Coordinates of C-alpha atoms and ligand atoms in Angstrom, one line a residue:
M3 CA -6.2 9.9 -3.7
S4 CA -9.3 8.0 -4.4
T5 CA -12.1 8.9 -2.1
T6 CA -13.3 5.3 -2.0
L7 CA -10.0 3.8 -0.7
R8 CA -9.4 3.6 3.0
A9 CA -6.2 4.9 4.6
R10 CA -3.2 2.6 4.3
R11 CA -0.5 4.6 6.0
S12 CA 1.0 1.6 7.8
C13 CA 0.7 -1.9 6.3
L14 CA 1.9 -4.5 8.9
A15 CA 3.6 -7.6 7.6
V16 CA 2.8 -10.7 9.6
P17 CA 4.1 -14.3 8.9
G18 CA 1.0 -16.4 8.3
S19 CA 2.7 -19.3 10.0
S20 CA 3.1 -17.6 13.3
Q21 CA 0.1 -17.7 15.7
K22 CA 2.0 -15.5 18.1
F23 CA 2.6 -12.7 15.7
I24 CA -0.9 -12.9 14.4
D25 CA -2.3 -12.5 17.9
K26 CA 0.0 -9.6 18.6
A27 CA -1.0 -8.0 15.2
R28 CA -4.6 -7.7 16.3
T29 CA -3.7 -5.4 19.2
L30 CA -1.6 -3.0 17.1
N31 CA -2.8 0.2 15.4
S32 CA -1.7 -0.3 11.9
D33 CA -4.2 0.8 9.1
Q34 CA -3.7 -2.5 7.3
V35 CA -2.4 -6.0 8.3
F36 CA -1.3 -8.5 5.7
L37 CA -0.8 -12.2 6.6
D38 CA 2.0 -13.5 4.6
L39 CA 2.1 -16.8 2.7
E40 CA 5.1 -15.7 0.6
D41 CA 8.6 -14.9 1.7
A42 CA 8.0 -14.8 5.5
C43 CA 6.6 -18.3 5.3
A44 CA 9.0 -21.3 4.7
P45 CA 7.9 -23.7 1.9
L46 CA 7.1 -26.6 4.3
A47 CA 5.1 -24.2 6.6
K48 CA 2.8 -22.9 3.8
P49 CA 0.1 -25.6 3.9
G50 CA -0.3 -25.1 7.7
A51 CA -0.1 -21.3 7.4
R52 CA -3.1 -21.3 5.0
K53 CA -5.2 -23.0 7.7
T54 CA -3.9 -20.7 10.4
I55 CA -4.7 -17.6 8.3
V56 CA -8.3 -18.8 7.5
E57 CA -8.9 -19.3 11.2
A58 CA -7.3 -16.0 12.1
L59 CA -9.5 -14.1 9.6
N60 CA -12.7 -15.9 10.7
E61 CA -12.0 -15.4 14.4
G62 CA -12.0 -11.6 13.8
G63 CA -10.8 -9.0 16.3
W64 CA -9.1 -7.0 13.5
G65 CA -11.1 -3.8 14.2
E66 CA -10.9 -1.3 11.4
K67 CA -7.8 -2.8 9.8
I68 CA -7.8 -3.6 6.2
R69 CA -7.3 -7.4 6.1
V70 CA -5.0 -8.7 3.3
V71 CA -3.3 -12.0 2.6
R72 CA -0.1 -12.1 0.5
V73 CA -0.1 -15.2 -1.7
N74 CA 2.8 -16.7 -3.6
D75 CA 3.5 -15.4 -7.1
W76 CA 2.3 -17.1 -10.2
T77 CA 5.8 -18.6 -11.1
T78 CA 5.5 -20.9 -8.1
E79 CA 3.3 -24.0 -7.7
W80 CA 1.5 -22.5 -4.6
T81 CA -0.6 -19.6 -5.9
Y82 CA -3.8 -21.3 -6.9
R83 CA -4.0 -23.2 -3.6
D84 CA -3.2 -20.1 -1.6
V85 CA -6.0 -18.2 -3.2
T86 CA -8.5 -21.0 -3.2
E87 CA -8.0 -22.1 0.4
V88 CA -7.9 -18.6 1.8
V89 CA -10.8 -17.1 -0.2
E90 CA -13.0 -20.1 0.0
G91 CA -12.4 -20.4 3.7
A92 CA -12.4 -16.8 4.8
G93 CA -13.4 -14.6 1.8
A94 CA -16.2 -13.0 3.9
N95 CA -13.5 -11.7 6.3
L96 CA -10.9 -10.6 3.8
D97 CA -10.5 -7.3 2.0
A98 CA -7.8 -8.0 -0.6
I99 CA -5.2 -10.4 -1.9
M100 CA -1.7 -9.2 -2.3
L101 CA 0.0 -10.6 -5.4
P102 CA 3.8 -10.4 -5.3
K103 CA 6.3 -10.1 -8.1
V104 CA 3.7 -9.1 -10.7
Q105 CA 5.4 -8.8 -14.1
T106 CA 2.5 -8.6 -16.6
P107 CA -1.1 -7.5 -16.6
E108 CA -2.1 -11.1 -17.5
Q109 CA -1.0 -12.2 -14.0
V110 CA -3.5 -9.8 -12.5
V111 CA -6.2 -10.9 -14.9
A112 CA -5.5 -14.5 -13.9
L113 CA -6.0 -13.7 -10.2
D114 CA -9.1 -11.7 -11.0
L115 CA -10.7 -14.6 -12.9
L116 CA -9.9 -17.1 -10.1
L117 CA -11.4 -14.7 -7.5
T118 CA -14.5 -14.3 -9.6
Q119 CA -15.0 -18.0 -9.8
I120 CA -14.6 -18.5 -6.1
E121 CA -16.9 -15.6 -5.3
K122 CA -19.6 -17.0 -7.6
T123 CA -19.2 -20.5 -6.2
I124 CA -19.3 -19.5 -2.5
G125 CA -21.9 -16.8 -3.1
Y126 CA -19.9 -13.7 -2.2
E127 CA -20.5 -10.4 -4.0
V128 CA -18.4 -10.5 -7.2
G129 CA -15.6 -8.0 -7.2
K130 CA -15.6 -7.6 -3.4
I131 CA -12.1 -8.8 -2.9
G132 CA -9.4 -6.3 -4.0
I133 CA -6.0 -6.9 -5.4
E134 CA -2.7 -5.3 -4.2
A135 CA 0.0 -5.6 -6.9
Q136 CA 3.6 -5.7 -5.9
I137 CA 6.2 -4.4 -8.3
E138 CA 9.5 -6.2 -7.6
N139 CA 11.4 -6.4 -10.9
A140 CA 12.3 -4.6 -14.1
L141 CA 9.6 -6.3 -16.2
G142 CA 6.9 -5.4 -13.6
L143 CA 8.1 -1.8 -13.6
T144 CA 8.0 -1.5 -17.3
N145 CA 4.4 -2.8 -17.3
V146 CA 3.2 -0.9 -14.3
N147 CA 0.5 1.1 -16.1
A148 CA -1.0 -2.0 -17.7
I149 CA -0.8 -3.8 -14.3
A150 CA -2.6 -0.9 -12.6
T151 CA -5.5 -1.1 -15.1
A152 CA -5.6 -4.9 -15.6
S153 CA -8.5 -5.3 -13.2
P154 CA -10.9 -2.9 -11.4
R155 CA -10.0 -4.9 -8.3
V156 CA -6.5 -3.4 -8.2
E157 CA -6.4 -1.0 -5.2
T158 CA -2.7 -0.5 -4.6
I159 CA 0.6 -0.6 -6.4
I160 CA 3.4 -1.6 -4.0
F161 CA 7.1 -1.2 -4.3
G162 CA 9.0 -4.3 -3.2
P163 CA 12.5 -2.9 -2.8
A164 CA 14.4 -6.0 -1.6
D165 CA 13.3 -8.2 -4.5
F166 CA 13.6 -5.2 -6.8
M167 CA 17.2 -4.5 -5.8
A168 CA 18.1 -8.1 -6.3
S169 CA 16.4 -8.4 -9.6
I170 CA 18.2 -5.4 -11.2
N171 CA 21.6 -6.5 -9.7
M172 CA 21.9 -3.4 -7.5
K173 CA 25.3 -3.4 -5.7
S174 CA 23.8 -3.0 -2.2
L175 CA 22.4 -5.1 0.6
V176 CA 20.7 -2.3 2.6
V177 CA 17.1 -1.7 1.5
G178 CA 16.1 1.9 1.3
E179 CA 19.6 3.3 1.6
Q180 CA 21.5 4.6 -1.5
P181 CA 23.8 1.9 -3.0
P182 CA 27.5 2.6 -2.1
G183 CA 29.2 4.5 -4.9
Y184 CA 26.1 6.1 -6.2
D185 CA 26.5 9.7 -5.1
V186 CA 24.6 11.7 -7.8
G187 CA 21.0 11.5 -6.5
D188 CA 18.4 9.1 -5.3
A189 CA 18.8 5.7 -6.9
Y190 CA 15.1 4.9 -6.2
H191 CA 13.6 8.1 -7.6
H192 CA 12.7 6.7 -11.0
I193 CA 11.2 3.5 -9.6
L194 CA 9.1 5.4 -6.9
M195 CA 7.9 8.0 -9.4
S196 CA 6.9 5.4 -12.0
I197 CA 4.8 3.6 -9.4
L198 CA 3.4 6.8 -8.2
M199 CA 2.5 8.0 -11.7
A200 CA 0.7 4.7 -12.5
A201 CA -1.2 4.9 -9.2
R202 CA -2.2 8.5 -9.6
A203 CA -3.1 8.1 -13.3
H204 CA -5.5 5.3 -12.5
D205 CA -6.8 6.3 -9.0
K206 CA -4.9 3.6 -7.0
Q207 CA -2.9 3.9 -3.8
A208 CA 0.9 3.9 -4.0
I209 CA 2.6 2.0 -1.2
D210 CA 6.3 1.9 -0.3
G211 CA 7.8 -1.4 0.8
P212 CA 9.7 -2.5 3.9
F213 CA 12.6 -1.0 5.7
L214 CA 14.6 -3.9 7.3
Q215 CA 16.6 -2.2 10.0
I216 CA 13.7 -2.6 12.4
K217 CA 15.3 -1.1 15.5
D218 CA 16.3 2.1 13.8
V219 CA 13.1 4.1 13.8
D220 CA 14.9 7.4 12.9
A221 CA 16.2 5.8 9.7
F222 CA 12.7 4.4 9.1
R223 CA 11.3 8.0 9.4
R224 CA 13.9 9.3 7.0
V225 CA 13.3 6.7 4.3
A226 CA 9.5 6.8 4.7
G227 CA 9.6 10.6 4.6
R228 CA 11.0 10.5 1.1
S229 CA 8.1 8.5 -0.4
A230 CA 5.6 10.4 1.7
A231 CA 6.9 13.7 0.4
L232 CA 6.5 12.5 -3.2
G233 CA 2.9 11.6 -2.5
F234 CA 2.9 7.9 -1.6
D235 CA 0.0 6.8 0.6
G236 CA 1.7 4.5 3.0
K237 CA 4.5 2.0 3.8
W238 CA 5.0 -1.5 5.0
V239 CA 5.9 -1.9 8.7
L240 CA 7.7 -5.0 9.9
H241 CA 7.7 -4.2 13.6
P242 CA 5.4 -2.6 16.1
G243 CA 8.0 0.2 16.6
Q244 CA 7.6 1.4 13.0
I245 CA 3.8 1.8 13.1
D246 CA 3.4 5.2 14.8
A247 CA 6.2 6.5 12.7
A248 CA 4.4 5.4 9.5
N249 CA 1.1 6.7 10.7
E250 CA 2.6 10.1 11.4
T251 CA 4.8 10.3 8.3
F252 CA 2.0 9.6 5.9
S253 CA -0.4 12.0 7.7
P254 CA -0.1 15.7 7.1
A255 CA 1.4 17.8 9.8
Q256 CA -1.4 19.4 11.9
S257 CA -0.2 22.9 10.8
D258 CA -0.4 21.9 7.1
Y259 CA -3.8 20.3 7.6
D260 CA -5.1 23.5 9.3
H261 CA -3.6 25.6 6.6
A262 CA -5.2 23.5 3.9
E263 CA -8.6 23.9 5.6
N264 CA -8.1 27.6 5.7
I265 CA -7.2 27.7 2.0
L266 CA -10.4 25.8 1.2
D267 CA -12.6 28.1 3.4
A268 CA -11.0 31.3 2.1
Y269 CA -11.2 30.2 -1.5
E270 CA -14.8 29.3 -1.2
Y271 CA -15.6 32.5 0.5
F272 CA -13.7 34.8 -1.9
T273 CA -14.9 33.1 -5.1
S274 CA -18.5 32.9 -4.0
E275 CA -18.4 36.5 -2.7
A276 CA -17.4 37.6 -6.2
G277 CA -20.3 35.7 -7.7
G278 CA -18.0 33.1 -9.3
K279 CA -16.1 35.8 -11.3
R280 CA -13.0 35.9 -9.2
G281 CA -10.3 33.2 -9.8
A282 CA -7.7 34.1 -7.2
A283 CA -7.7 35.5 -3.6
M284 CA -5.2 36.4 -0.9
I285 CA -4.6 34.8 2.6
G286 CA -2.1 37.1 4.3
D287 CA 0.8 37.3 1.8
E288 CA -0.1 34.1 0.0
M289 CA -2.0 34.2 -3.3
I290 CA -4.3 31.2 -3.8
D291 CA -6.0 30.1 -6.9
E292 CA -7.7 26.9 -8.3
A293 CA -4.4 25.0 -8.2
S294 CA -3.9 26.0 -4.6
R295 CA -7.4 24.7 -3.9
K296 CA -6.5 21.3 -5.4
M297 CA -3.3 21.0 -3.4
A298 CA -5.2 21.9 -0.3
L299 CA -7.8 19.2 -1.1
V300 CA -5.0 16.6 -1.2
I301 CA -3.7 17.6 2.2
S302 CA -7.2 17.9 3.7
G303 CA -8.2 14.5 2.2
K304 CA -5.1 12.8 3.6
G305 CA -5.8 14.4 7.0
R306 CA -9.5 13.4 7.0
A307 CA -8.6 9.8 6.0
A308 CA -6.2 9.8 9.0
G309 CA -9.0 11.0 11.3
M310 CA -7.8 14.6 11.8
Ligands
LIG403 C1 9.1 -7.0 -0.4 O1 8.4 -8.0 -0.7 C2 10.4 -6.7 -0.9 O2 10.8 -7.6 -1.7 O3 10.9 -5.7 -0.6
LIG404 MG1 9.4 -9.2 -2.1

């Protein structure tokens, strides 16, 4: 994980048209909040939602949360006004723009150029506002590496499972669960791994998308646990009840964190004791070497980002 990116274990989706949900979101302990102008916001509500979002960002009260706005995708007529109104009005109080349904690197470049012009016009630091790219269809997935590197602003690659399932004609209506009739493995494995590889290859964060059965927190933990186990950095949350589960699932267990710290201490001690000539050491019955140190660094880094 990049050392420069902040923790995004829980990314809370909030409809930009709902003042009530926006006010509630301020009080919750998600790592990130994203105010939505896309699918959670009806077409006729979008112009009003842009204004509500600008006010909400400028009013503040977001604490340490990463503040993100999801705009509409480039195939609609709304994207440029979403970006222009929100960034001109509240760019100083915004960390990133989330771009949904990204299909090609050019779509990221287009957003980058627009952001640069607005930053120059308003007098913000150029490059300050990041981009979160959502992969939600087959073309986006086949281009995921190029999308990850299309702009230095890209901070996260996000899996959008609902749109993705629809776009590939998956015979299922339940996001996150295996499609009925597919009983030979995990139907999402290739998608998740492709996103994760692109993210890791280019030092971005990999974020898993929503789980829609919002009352079933056990099922949320099970589904989140899969992408967390692979190495994802966080997951969307749609309801306050999912936040603690996401924060826990994407943090290392305390025992793993402690063990990782022990490995790092022991490795440092043994290798320096041998004057840099010893490559491996033992902790109890466990042999540790340079690769163990790297694995321990990952767990330790995730733990520190989570405030352990
Ligand atoms: C999120 O946008 C999804 O389509 O799952
Ligand atoms: Mg979507």
